Amino acid sequence: MWTLFLLVSSALAATVTYDFNISWVTAQPDSFRRPTIGINGQWPIPHITATVGDRVIVNVNNQLGNQTTSLHFHGLYMNGTTHMDGPVGVSQCSIPIGGSFVYDFHVKQPGTYWYHSHDSGQYPDGLRGALVVSDPDSPYKDQYDEELILTLSDWYHDQMPGLIRHFISYANPTGAEPVPDAALMNDTQNLSINVKPGKTYMFRIVNMAAFAAQYLWFEGHTMRIIEVDGVYTETAEAKMIYLTPAQRYSVLITTKNDTSANFPIVGSMDQDLFDTVPETLNPNVTGWLVYDLSASLPSPALIHSFEPFDDFTLIPYDRLPLLQDVTHTVQLDMKMGNLGDGANYAFFNDRTYVRPK
């Protein structure tokens, strides 16, 4: 019986192949035009989509000309294929200038993920995108009409190499992180999402930021949370959610029957994380649920405080119990400190990371 089951499962799985030529392009997602890392001459870069059980092959060629690179598939466990995980100096060497690498792995986890460069803090220069693993057996598969991907991110006008050099240097002894210049939604601003009345949409939401967490809300609409970081949850209603960098949510939103108005979607960077807040910074990014193309796009309503959903109250859909009877404890004490070069570093148990040479 099990042999038959494995044969059927194997026959249903597909091989999904992507050919990615990574190179510089010019982009202007806000008011500033700058070099950006694209794929196949385009930016934003493509989403990766697959179905549970599929084999994914990503053929990467590094055409940047001045930087090495890699790809990491964030949130996938990569059991048995850790050499395909992408962190340079941890599980692979960087892809050299002009070089190629083939990522080849199977996806076994359903949910919302993302992929990005994992080489020298490179991905905020543009090399990051959504990765979605569809699930034919999702407990929510019959509860929505359409899937949509919504990404959030911070955005810098300066390129990462210079920002990182200053960040980890004697000139920055307190370790103050670079403050973003803007916030983006689907790698743009003033995003419009056309919706139909009386429909339920599943929004797969990813915060692809380098640094900034974001609050997110859909004016006049309620989110029903069904997945966080690849884990199905019991349905929970929320008016606002908070996404840290790399965090993902899937939510259901049912549109109104009335099509006379359009509604803002608002992302707002958490400024409490910033050491300084420039007077010129707009921490918000706005899009719209568009019911009527001829109707106006209203400005977001002012709010006096952020009151996001408490994700500690979420309940896993499978109700897997917590592990009991701990027999061994590993304690990691994290702190920031300075070394002899005057720069600020992070430490675990009084040791900082030194990358292989």
Short mmCIF file of C-alpha atoms in Angstrom, two decimals:
data_model
loop_
_atom_site.label_atom_id
_atom_site.label_comp_id
_atom_site.label_asym_id
_atom_site.label_seq_id
_atom_site.Cartn_x
_atom_site.Cartn_y
_atom_site.Cartn_z
CA MET A 1 0.00 0.00 0.00
CA TRP A 2 2.73 2.49 0.99
CA THR A 3 4.68 1.73 -2.18
CA LEU A 4 1.59 2.52 -4.24
CA PHE A 5 1.04 5.75 -2.27
CA LEU A 6 4.63 6.88 -2.89
CA LEU A 7 4.37 6.09 -6.59
CA VAL A 8 1.16 8.09 -6.94
CA SER A 9 2.59 11.03 -4.97
CA SER A 10 5.71 11.02 -7.13
CA ALA A 11 3.66 10.95 -10.31
CA LEU A 12 1.60 13.97 -9.20
CA ALA A 13 4.68 16.06 -8.33
CA ALA A 14 6.10 18.38 -10.97
CA THR A 15 9.52 19.82 -11.70
CA VAL A 16 9.42 23.60 -11.64
CA THR A 17 12.40 25.28 -13.31
CA TYR A 18 13.52 28.90 -13.20
CA ASP A 19 16.40 30.42 -15.16
CA PHE A 20 17.67 33.51 -13.32
CA ASN A 21 20.29 35.85 -14.76
CA ILE A 22 21.11 38.25 -11.91
CA SER A 23 22.28 41.68 -13.06
CA TRP A 24 22.00 45.38 -12.36
CA VAL A 25 19.01 47.33 -13.62
CA THR A 26 17.80 50.86 -12.89
CA ALA A 27 14.63 51.31 -10.86
CA GLN A 28 12.64 54.11 -9.25
CA PRO A 29 10.06 52.63 -6.89
CA ASP A 30 9.75 55.93 -5.05
CA SER A 31 11.00 59.34 -6.16
CA PHE A 32 14.66 58.28 -6.34
CA ARG A 33 16.26 56.55 -9.32
CA ARG A 34 19.04 54.11 -8.43
CA PRO A 35 20.89 50.93 -9.49
CA THR A 36 18.95 47.87 -8.33
CA ILE A 37 19.63 44.14 -8.54
CA GLY A 38 17.19 42.53 -10.94
CA ILE A 39 16.58 39.16 -12.56
CA ASN A 40 16.48 38.64 -16.31
CA GLY A 41 16.75 42.40 -16.84
CA GLN A 42 13.68 43.20 -14.73
CA TRP A 43 12.79 44.51 -11.31
CA PRO A 44 10.72 43.74 -9.27
CA ILE A 45 12.00 40.21 -9.56
CA PRO A 46 9.64 37.28 -10.27
CA HIS A 47 7.81 35.27 -7.66
CA ILE A 48 8.71 31.61 -7.25
CA THR A 49 5.64 29.37 -7.12
CA ALA A 50 5.36 25.63 -6.62
CA THR A 51 3.07 22.99 -5.11
CA VAL A 52 3.82 20.78 -2.12
CA GLY A 53 5.91 17.84 -3.32
CA ASP A 54 7.34 19.62 -6.37
CA ARG A 55 10.99 19.61 -7.29
CA VAL A 56 12.29 23.17 -7.72
CA ILE A 57 15.30 23.91 -9.91
CA VAL A 58 16.71 27.44 -10.04
CA ASN A 59 19.53 27.99 -12.52
CA VAL A 60 21.40 31.10 -11.38
CA ASN A 61 23.98 33.03 -13.37
CA ASN A 62 25.76 35.97 -11.73
CA GLN A 63 26.01 38.82 -14.23
CA LEU A 64 26.42 41.59 -11.64
CA GLY A 65 29.99 42.28 -12.72
CA ASN A 66 31.13 43.68 -9.38
CA GLN A 67 29.63 41.48 -6.64
CA THR A 68 29.28 37.83 -5.72
CA THR A 69 25.80 36.56 -4.84
CA SER A 70 23.64 33.63 -3.67
CA LEU A 71 19.97 32.77 -3.11
CA HIS A 72 18.37 31.68 0.16
CA PHE A 73 14.84 30.26 0.32
CA HIS A 74 13.62 31.74 3.56
CA GLY A 75 11.52 29.53 5.79
CA LEU A 76 12.09 26.24 3.96
CA TYR A 77 13.74 23.67 6.23
CA MET A 78 15.82 22.14 3.41
CA ASN A 79 15.96 18.82 5.25
CA GLY A 80 18.49 16.70 3.40
CA THR A 81 19.49 19.55 1.07
CA THR A 82 21.16 22.09 3.35
CA HIS A 83 23.78 22.69 0.63
CA MET A 84 20.94 24.34 -1.33
CA ASP A 85 20.05 26.78 1.45
CA GLY A 86 22.17 29.70 0.25
CA PRO A 87 23.87 31.43 3.22
CA VAL A 88 27.37 32.24 2.00
CA GLY A 89 30.09 30.98 4.32
CA VAL A 90 27.64 28.69 6.11
CA SER A 91 26.25 26.20 3.63
CA GLN A 92 27.73 27.31 0.30
CA CYS A 93 30.40 29.43 -1.29
CA SER A 94 29.26 32.60 -3.00
CA ILE A 95 28.47 32.50 -6.71
CA PRO A 96 31.43 34.32 -8.26
CA ILE A 97 31.17 37.07 -10.83
CA GLY A 98 30.32 35.40 -14.11
CA GLY A 99 29.72 32.08 -12.36
CA SER A 100 26.65 29.87 -12.12
CA PHE A 101 24.98 27.65 -9.55
CA VAL A 102 22.01 25.27 -9.74
CA TYR A 103 19.66 25.14 -6.75
CA ASP A 104 17.81 21.82 -6.78
CA PHE A 105 15.47 20.82 -3.95
CA HIS A 106 11.99 19.50 -3.13
CA VAL A 107 9.37 21.61 -1.36
CA LYS A 108 7.59 19.76 1.41
CA GLN A 109 6.08 22.67 3.35
CA PRO A 110 2.98 24.57 2.22
CA GLY A 111 2.70 28.26 2.88
CA THR A 112 4.05 31.73 2.24
CA TYR A 113 7.82 32.22 2.08
CA TRP A 114 10.34 34.39 0.26
CA TYR A 115 13.74 34.13 -1.36
CA HIS A 116 16.62 36.55 -1.28
CA SER A 117 20.35 36.98 -1.60
CA HIS A 118 22.27 35.77 1.44
CA ASP A 119 25.62 37.29 0.57
CA SER A 120 27.08 40.27 2.45
CA GLY A 121 23.76 41.94 3.27
CA GLN A 122 23.02 42.28 -0.44
CA TYR A 123 19.28 41.65 -0.69
CA PRO A 124 18.02 45.16 0.27
CA ASP A 125 19.48 46.33 -3.04
CA GLY A 126 16.57 44.51 -4.68
CA LEU A 127 17.35 40.81 -4.79
CA ARG A 128 14.32 39.55 -2.84
CA GLY A 129 10.90 38.21 -3.83
CA ALA A 130 7.96 36.09 -2.71
CA LEU A 131 8.01 32.28 -2.73
CA VAL A 132 4.64 30.52 -2.51
CA VAL A 133 4.06 26.81 -1.98
CA SER A 134 0.47 25.91 -2.78
CA ASP A 135 -1.31 23.17 -0.89
CA PRO A 136 -4.05 21.07 -2.54
CA ASP A 137 -4.99 19.86 0.96
CA SER A 138 -5.16 23.27 2.63
CA PRO A 139 -7.91 23.36 5.28
CA TYR A 140 -8.93 26.75 3.84
CA LYS A 141 -8.84 25.87 0.13
CA ASP A 142 -12.63 26.27 -0.30
CA GLN A 143 -12.93 29.52 1.63
CA TYR A 144 -11.57 32.05 -0.87
CA ASP A 145 -12.00 32.98 -4.52
CA GLU A 146 -8.53 34.26 -5.42
CA GLU A 147 -4.99 34.51 -4.06
CA LEU A 148 -2.99 37.74 -4.07
CA ILE A 149 0.60 38.42 -3.00
CA LEU A 150 1.33 41.58 -1.03
CA THR A 151 4.92 42.41 -0.11
CA LEU A 152 6.13 45.09 2.27
CA SER A 153 9.67 46.40 2.49
CA ASP A 154 11.84 49.25 3.53
CA TRP A 155 13.93 50.95 0.84
CA TYR A 156 17.32 52.66 0.84
CA HIS A 157 18.62 55.16 -1.68
CA ASP A 158 22.25 54.27 -0.92
CA GLN A 159 23.59 50.85 -1.86
CA MET A 160 24.33 48.23 0.75
CA PRO A 161 28.15 47.94 0.54
CA GLY A 162 28.63 51.53 1.65
CA LEU A 163 25.90 51.37 4.29
CA ILE A 164 27.33 48.17 5.78
CA ARG A 165 30.88 49.52 5.84
CA HIS A 166 29.70 52.46 7.92
CA PHE A 167 27.38 50.32 10.07
CA ILE A 168 30.20 48.02 11.18
CA SER A 169 32.94 50.59 11.71
CA TYR A 170 34.61 52.68 14.40
CA ALA A 171 32.54 55.64 13.14
CA ASN A 172 29.40 53.90 14.45
CA PRO A 173 30.37 52.58 17.91
CA THR A 174 26.77 52.32 19.13
CA GLY A 175 25.74 50.10 16.22
CA ALA A 176 22.97 52.41 15.02
CA GLU A 177 21.31 50.79 12.02
CA PRO A 178 20.86 52.75 8.78
CA VAL A 179 17.39 54.30 8.66
CA PRO A 180 15.43 53.53 5.47
CA ASP A 181 14.50 56.30 3.05
CA ALA A 182 11.05 54.96 2.19
CA ALA A 183 8.56 52.13 2.56
CA LEU A 184 7.30 50.06 -0.37
CA MET A 185 4.28 47.88 -1.06
CA ASN A 186 4.75 45.32 -3.87
CA ASP A 187 8.01 47.19 -4.58
CA THR A 188 6.21 50.42 -5.42
CA GLN A 189 4.15 53.20 -3.89
CA ASN A 190 0.52 54.11 -4.54
CA LEU A 191 -0.36 50.51 -5.35
CA SER A 192 -3.85 49.75 -6.70
CA ILE A 193 -5.40 46.29 -6.26
CA ASN A 194 -8.59 45.80 -8.25
CA VAL A 195 -11.19 43.76 -6.36
CA LYS A 196 -14.71 42.54 -7.05
CA PRO A 197 -17.62 42.92 -4.65
CA GLY A 198 -18.68 40.05 -2.44
CA LYS A 199 -15.53 38.02 -3.02
CA THR A 200 -13.06 36.57 -0.56
CA TYR A 201 -9.36 37.05 -1.27
CA MET A 202 -6.44 35.33 0.36
CA PHE A 203 -3.61 37.81 0.74
CA ARG A 204 -0.18 36.25 1.15
CA ILE A 205 1.76 38.98 2.93
CA VAL A 206 5.56 39.08 3.23
CA ASN A 207 7.74 41.67 4.94
CA MET A 208 10.94 41.60 2.86
CA ALA A 209 12.56 44.44 4.80
CA ALA A 210 16.19 44.79 5.76
CA PHE A 211 15.38 46.46 9.08
CA ALA A 212 11.93 47.97 9.52
CA ALA A 213 8.96 46.12 10.94
CA GLN A 214 5.63 47.36 9.62
CA TYR A 215 2.09 47.73 10.85
CA LEU A 216 -0.48 46.84 8.19
CA TRP A 217 -4.20 47.45 7.94
CA PHE A 218 -6.97 47.53 5.32
CA GLU A 219 -9.36 50.37 6.04
CA GLY A 220 -12.97 49.28 6.37
CA HIS A 221 -12.10 45.59 6.16
CA THR A 222 -11.34 42.81 8.62
CA MET A 223 -8.53 40.33 8.15
CA ARG A 224 -8.99 36.69 9.10
CA ILE A 225 -5.58 35.19 9.83
CA ILE A 226 -5.14 31.61 8.59
CA GLU A 227 -1.37 31.13 8.34
CA VAL A 228 1.79 32.57 9.87
CA ASP A 229 5.29 31.66 8.66
CA GLY A 230 4.14 28.49 6.92
CA VAL A 231 1.98 27.26 9.81
CA TYR A 232 -1.80 27.08 9.46
CA THR A 233 -3.67 28.68 12.33
CA GLU A 234 -7.20 28.59 13.53
CA THR A 235 -9.03 31.59 12.09
CA ALA A 236 -8.49 34.81 14.04
CA GLU A 237 -9.90 38.23 13.17
CA ALA A 238 -7.64 41.27 13.09
CA LYS A 239 -7.95 44.93 12.16
CA MET A 240 -4.17 45.48 12.15
CA ILE A 241 -1.18 43.17 12.10
CA TYR A 242 2.52 43.70 12.82
CA LEU A 243 5.14 42.08 10.61
CA THR A 244 8.79 41.97 11.55
CA PRO A 245 11.38 41.61 8.76
CA ALA A 246 11.07 38.16 7.14
CA GLN A 247 7.67 37.48 8.74
CA ARG A 248 4.75 36.21 6.66
CA TYR A 249 0.99 36.13 7.13
CA SER A 250 -1.86 34.73 5.06
CA VAL A 251 -5.19 36.45 5.67
CA LEU A 252 -8.67 36.22 4.20
CA ILE A 253 -10.48 39.45 3.33
CA THR A 254 -14.07 39.49 2.13
CA THR A 255 -14.93 42.52 0.03
CA LYS A 256 -18.04 44.63 0.43
CA ASN A 257 -21.10 44.34 -1.77
CA ASP A 258 -21.16 48.13 -2.21
CA THR A 259 -18.77 49.33 -4.96
CA SER A 260 -19.22 53.07 -4.48
CA ALA A 261 -15.90 53.66 -2.66
CA ASN A 262 -12.28 52.55 -2.67
CA PHE A 263 -10.33 51.82 0.53
CA PRO A 264 -6.72 52.52 1.57
CA ILE A 265 -4.26 49.77 2.44
CA VAL A 266 -1.67 51.22 4.82
CA GLY A 267 1.78 50.01 5.81
CA SER A 268 3.65 51.98 8.45
CA MET A 269 7.23 51.38 9.48
CA ASP A 270 7.84 50.98 13.22
CA GLN A 271 9.85 54.12 13.99
CA ASP A 272 10.58 52.97 17.54
CA LEU A 273 13.34 50.85 15.98
CA PHE A 274 15.14 53.86 14.50
CA ASP A 275 17.90 55.59 16.47
CA THR A 276 17.04 58.81 14.67
CA VAL A 277 14.05 59.73 12.53
CA PRO A 278 14.89 62.14 9.70
CA GLU A 279 12.41 65.00 9.32
CA THR A 280 12.05 64.13 5.63
CA LEU A 281 11.08 60.50 6.26
CA ASN A 282 7.57 59.36 5.37
CA PRO A 283 7.25 56.08 7.30
CA ASN A 284 4.01 55.14 5.55
CA VAL A 285 3.20 53.49 2.25
CA THR A 286 -0.34 53.49 0.90
CA GLY A 287 -2.18 51.32 -1.60
CA TRP A 288 -5.86 50.85 -2.31
CA LEU A 289 -8.49 48.18 -2.65
CA VAL A 290 -10.10 49.48 -5.84
CA TYR A 291 -13.78 48.67 -6.27
CA ASP A 292 -14.47 51.41 -8.83
CA LEU A 293 -11.80 52.67 -11.23
CA SER A 294 -13.70 55.94 -11.69
CA ALA A 295 -13.95 56.66 -7.96
CA SER A 296 -11.36 58.64 -6.01
CA LEU A 297 -8.50 57.08 -4.05
CA PRO A 298 -9.02 58.50 -0.55
CA SER A 299 -6.23 59.43 1.82
CA PRO A 300 -5.86 57.14 4.82
CA ALA A 301 -7.62 58.16 7.99
CA LEU A 302 -5.40 59.41 10.78
CA ILE A 303 -4.91 57.01 13.66
CA HIS A 304 -3.76 57.98 17.15
CA SER A 305 -2.09 54.72 18.16
CA PHE A 306 -1.02 51.38 16.77
CA GLU A 307 -2.99 48.47 18.17
CA PRO A 308 -1.93 45.35 16.25
CA PHE A 309 -3.30 41.87 16.73
CA ASP A 310 -1.51 39.92 19.49
CA ASP A 311 -0.04 36.98 17.60
CA PHE A 312 0.70 35.18 20.87
CA THR A 313 -2.99 34.32 20.93
CA LEU A 314 -2.87 32.40 17.65
CA ILE A 315 -3.61 28.68 17.85
CA PRO A 316 -1.95 26.24 15.40
CA TYR A 317 -4.55 24.52 13.25
CA ASP A 318 -3.15 21.08 14.01
CA ARG A 319 -3.12 21.85 17.79
CA LEU A 320 0.22 20.09 18.10
CA PRO A 321 0.98 20.08 21.84
CA LEU A 322 4.06 21.74 23.29
CA LEU A 323 7.00 19.45 23.93
CA GLN A 324 7.33 18.36 27.53
CA ASP A 325 10.02 16.87 29.79
CA VAL A 326 13.01 18.91 28.66
CA THR A 327 16.20 16.93 29.26
CA HIS A 328 18.80 19.38 27.98
CA THR A 329 18.83 23.17 27.92
CA VAL A 330 21.04 25.36 25.72
CA GLN A 331 21.25 28.96 26.87
CA LEU A 332 22.24 31.71 24.43
CA ASP A 333 22.94 35.15 25.89
CA MET A 334 22.88 37.83 23.21
CA LYS A 335 24.49 41.24 23.54
CA MET A 336 26.05 44.00 21.46
CA GLY A 337 29.63 45.08 22.08
CA ASN A 338 32.77 46.61 20.62
CA LEU A 339 35.96 44.91 19.52
CA GLY A 340 39.44 46.32 19.15
CA ASP A 341 38.62 47.97 15.82
CA GLY A 342 36.02 50.13 17.58
CA ALA A 343 33.12 48.68 15.61
CA ASN A 344 29.93 47.32 17.17
CA TYR A 345 29.18 43.59 16.87
CA ALA A 346 26.58 41.11 18.05
CA PHE A 347 27.66 38.35 20.44
CA PHE A 348 26.25 35.00 21.52
CA ASN A 349 27.74 33.87 24.84
CA ASP A 350 30.51 36.47 24.44
CA ARG A 351 31.51 35.20 20.98
CA THR A 352 30.92 37.02 17.72
CA TYR A 353 30.67 35.46 14.28
CA VAL A 354 33.78 35.33 12.11
CA ARG A 355 33.02 34.33 8.56
CA PRO A 356 35.22 31.70 6.88
CA LYS A 357 37.97 32.88 4.56
#
